Tab-separated table of C-alpha atoms in Angstrom:
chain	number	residue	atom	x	y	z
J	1	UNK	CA	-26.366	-21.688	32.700
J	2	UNK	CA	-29.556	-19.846	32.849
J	3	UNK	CA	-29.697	-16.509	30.871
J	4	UNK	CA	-33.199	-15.894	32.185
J	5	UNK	CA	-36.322	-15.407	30.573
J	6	UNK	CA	-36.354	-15.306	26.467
J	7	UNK	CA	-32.539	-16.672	26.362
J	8	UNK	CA	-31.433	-20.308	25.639
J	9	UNK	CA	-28.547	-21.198	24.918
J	10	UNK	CA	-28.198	-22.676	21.421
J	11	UNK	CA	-26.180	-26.199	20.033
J	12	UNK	CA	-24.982	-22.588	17.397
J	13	UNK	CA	-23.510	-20.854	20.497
J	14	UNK	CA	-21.466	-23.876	21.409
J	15	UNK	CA	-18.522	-25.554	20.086
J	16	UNK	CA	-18.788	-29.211	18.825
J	17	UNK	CA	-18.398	-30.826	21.594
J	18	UNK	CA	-19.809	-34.471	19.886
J	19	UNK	CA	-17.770	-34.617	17.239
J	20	UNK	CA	-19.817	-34.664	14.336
J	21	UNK	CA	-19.974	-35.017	11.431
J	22	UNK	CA	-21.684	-31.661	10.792
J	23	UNK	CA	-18.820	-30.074	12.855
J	24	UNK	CA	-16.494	-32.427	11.027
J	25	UNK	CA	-17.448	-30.664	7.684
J	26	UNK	CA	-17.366	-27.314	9.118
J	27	UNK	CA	-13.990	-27.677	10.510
J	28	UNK	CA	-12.918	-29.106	7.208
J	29	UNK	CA	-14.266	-26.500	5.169
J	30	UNK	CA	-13.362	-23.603	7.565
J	31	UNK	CA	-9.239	-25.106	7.485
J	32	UNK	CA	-9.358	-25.309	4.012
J	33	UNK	CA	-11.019	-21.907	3.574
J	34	UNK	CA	-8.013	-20.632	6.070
J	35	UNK	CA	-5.627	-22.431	3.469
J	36	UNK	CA	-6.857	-21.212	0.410
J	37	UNK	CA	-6.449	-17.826	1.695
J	38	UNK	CA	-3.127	-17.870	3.109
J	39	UNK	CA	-1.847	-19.699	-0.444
J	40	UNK	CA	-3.396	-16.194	-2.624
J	41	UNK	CA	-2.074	-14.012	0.585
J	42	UNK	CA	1.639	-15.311	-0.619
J	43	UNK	CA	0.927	-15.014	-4.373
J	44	UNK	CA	-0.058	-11.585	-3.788
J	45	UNK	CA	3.213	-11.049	-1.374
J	46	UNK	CA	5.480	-12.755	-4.130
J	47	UNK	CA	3.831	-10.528	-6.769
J	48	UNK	CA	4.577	-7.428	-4.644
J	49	UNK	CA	7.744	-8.424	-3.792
J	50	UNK	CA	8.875	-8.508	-7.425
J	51	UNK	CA	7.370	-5.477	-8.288
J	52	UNK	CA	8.947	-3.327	-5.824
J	53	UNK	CA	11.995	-4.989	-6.682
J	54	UNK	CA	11.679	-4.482	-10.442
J	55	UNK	CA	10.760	-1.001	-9.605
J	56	UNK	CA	13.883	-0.925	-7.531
J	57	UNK	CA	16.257	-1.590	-10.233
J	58	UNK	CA	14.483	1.016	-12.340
J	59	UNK	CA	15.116	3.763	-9.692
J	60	UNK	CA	18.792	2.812	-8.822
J	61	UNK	CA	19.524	3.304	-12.518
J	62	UNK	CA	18.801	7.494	-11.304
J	63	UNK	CA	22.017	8.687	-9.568
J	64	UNK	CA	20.633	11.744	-6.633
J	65	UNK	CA	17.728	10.209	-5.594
J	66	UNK	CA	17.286	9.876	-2.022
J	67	UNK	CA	14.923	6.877	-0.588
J	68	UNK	CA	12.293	9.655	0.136
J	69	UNK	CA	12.086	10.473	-3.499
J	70	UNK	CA	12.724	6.547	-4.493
J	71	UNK	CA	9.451	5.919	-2.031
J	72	UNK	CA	7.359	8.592	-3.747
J	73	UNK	CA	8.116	8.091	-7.212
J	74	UNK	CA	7.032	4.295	-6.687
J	75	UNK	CA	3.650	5.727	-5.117
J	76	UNK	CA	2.941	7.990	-8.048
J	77	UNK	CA	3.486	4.756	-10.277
J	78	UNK	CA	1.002	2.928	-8.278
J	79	UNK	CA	-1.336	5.826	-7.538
J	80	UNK	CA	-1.119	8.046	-10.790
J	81	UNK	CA	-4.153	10.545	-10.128
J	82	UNK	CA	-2.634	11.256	-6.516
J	83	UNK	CA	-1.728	14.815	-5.760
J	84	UNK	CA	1.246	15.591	-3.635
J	85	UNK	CA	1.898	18.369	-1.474
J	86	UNK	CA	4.895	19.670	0.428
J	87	UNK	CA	3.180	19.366	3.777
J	88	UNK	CA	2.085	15.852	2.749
J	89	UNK	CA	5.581	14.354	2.181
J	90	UNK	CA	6.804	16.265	5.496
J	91	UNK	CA	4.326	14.337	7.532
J	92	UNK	CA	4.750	11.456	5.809
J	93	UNK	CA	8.807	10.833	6.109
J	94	UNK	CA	8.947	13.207	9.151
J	95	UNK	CA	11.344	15.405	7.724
J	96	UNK	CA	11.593	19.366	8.071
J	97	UNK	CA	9.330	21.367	5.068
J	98	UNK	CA	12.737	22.543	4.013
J	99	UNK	CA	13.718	19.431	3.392
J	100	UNK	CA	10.252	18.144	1.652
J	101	UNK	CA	10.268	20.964	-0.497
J	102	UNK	CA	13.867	20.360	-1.986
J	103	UNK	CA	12.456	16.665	-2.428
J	104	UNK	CA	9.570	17.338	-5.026
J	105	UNK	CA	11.061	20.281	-6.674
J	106	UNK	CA	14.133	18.021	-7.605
J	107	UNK	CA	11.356	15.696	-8.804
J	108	UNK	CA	9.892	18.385	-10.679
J	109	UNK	CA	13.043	19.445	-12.314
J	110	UNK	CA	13.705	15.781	-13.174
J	111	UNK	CA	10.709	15.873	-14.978
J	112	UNK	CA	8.684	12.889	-12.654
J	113	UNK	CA	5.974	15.635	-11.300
J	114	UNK	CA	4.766	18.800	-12.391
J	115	UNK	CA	4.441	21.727	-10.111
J	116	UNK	CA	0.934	23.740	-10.015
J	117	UNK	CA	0.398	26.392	-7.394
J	118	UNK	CA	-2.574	27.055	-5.500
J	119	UNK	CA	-3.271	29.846	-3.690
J	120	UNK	CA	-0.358	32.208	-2.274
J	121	UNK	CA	1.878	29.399	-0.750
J	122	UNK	CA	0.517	25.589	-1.820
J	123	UNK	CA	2.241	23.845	-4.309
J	124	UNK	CA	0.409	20.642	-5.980
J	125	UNK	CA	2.754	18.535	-7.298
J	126	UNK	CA	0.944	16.138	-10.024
J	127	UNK	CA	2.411	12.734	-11.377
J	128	UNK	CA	3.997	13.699	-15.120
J	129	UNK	CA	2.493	9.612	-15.804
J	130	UNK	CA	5.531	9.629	-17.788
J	131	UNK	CA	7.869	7.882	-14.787
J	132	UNK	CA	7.995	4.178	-15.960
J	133	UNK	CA	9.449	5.486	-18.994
J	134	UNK	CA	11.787	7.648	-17.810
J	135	UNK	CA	13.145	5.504	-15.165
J	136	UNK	CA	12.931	2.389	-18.330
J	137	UNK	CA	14.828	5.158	-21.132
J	138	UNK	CA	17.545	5.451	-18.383
């Protein structure tokens, strides 16, 4: 194939079409690179797994909550300095602003978030960092 002047194609550009024992080693390394990866991929996944299911059995223990409010209490866990608005969790679950608003302020009342307003009409509602015991003391 000619590239014209100032390109040549390279043995780098090309796969091993010899056989190797260069290629050999970097097929050998690059599989077990591919292993190693997908064997800490399914730790991680196992790991996840049981902590959303641990963090499951915590939040069926609280009778009222919906899986909206389930969903964000486990984020808040996870993500503690987060800051949550109403128009936020609308977006997010696709629900009416009605219908996020009731959400958090049942949180709030609950005692999982604490309301601050800013402005005439934005709520903040901020992690209370006190959820993993409450959902534990249950």
């Amino acid at each position: 194939m000619a590239f014209g002047s100032g390109f040549r194609s390279t043995d780098r550009a090309e796969p091993c079409k010899k056989r190797s024992h260069r290629c050999k080693a970097v097929e050998l390394h690059n599989l077990l690179a591919i292993r190693f990866a997908l064997n800490e991929l399914r730790k991680y996944l196992k790991n996840k797994q049981r902590e959303i299911s641990k963090a499951n059995e915590l939040l069926d223990k609280f009778r009222g909550l919906n899986l909206r409010q389930k969903s964000l209490i486990y984020h808040s866990i996870q993500h503690p300095d987060n800051i949550y608005t109403i128009e936020a969790h609308k977006n997010t679950h696709g629900i009416a602003y009605d219908t996020a608003r009731k959400d958090l302020i049942a949180l709030a009342i609950k005692g999982f978030f604490e309301i601050e307003k800013e402005g005439k009409r934005l709520l903040l509602f901020l992690p209370t960092g006190k959820a993993i015991e409450k959902l534990r003391n249950k």
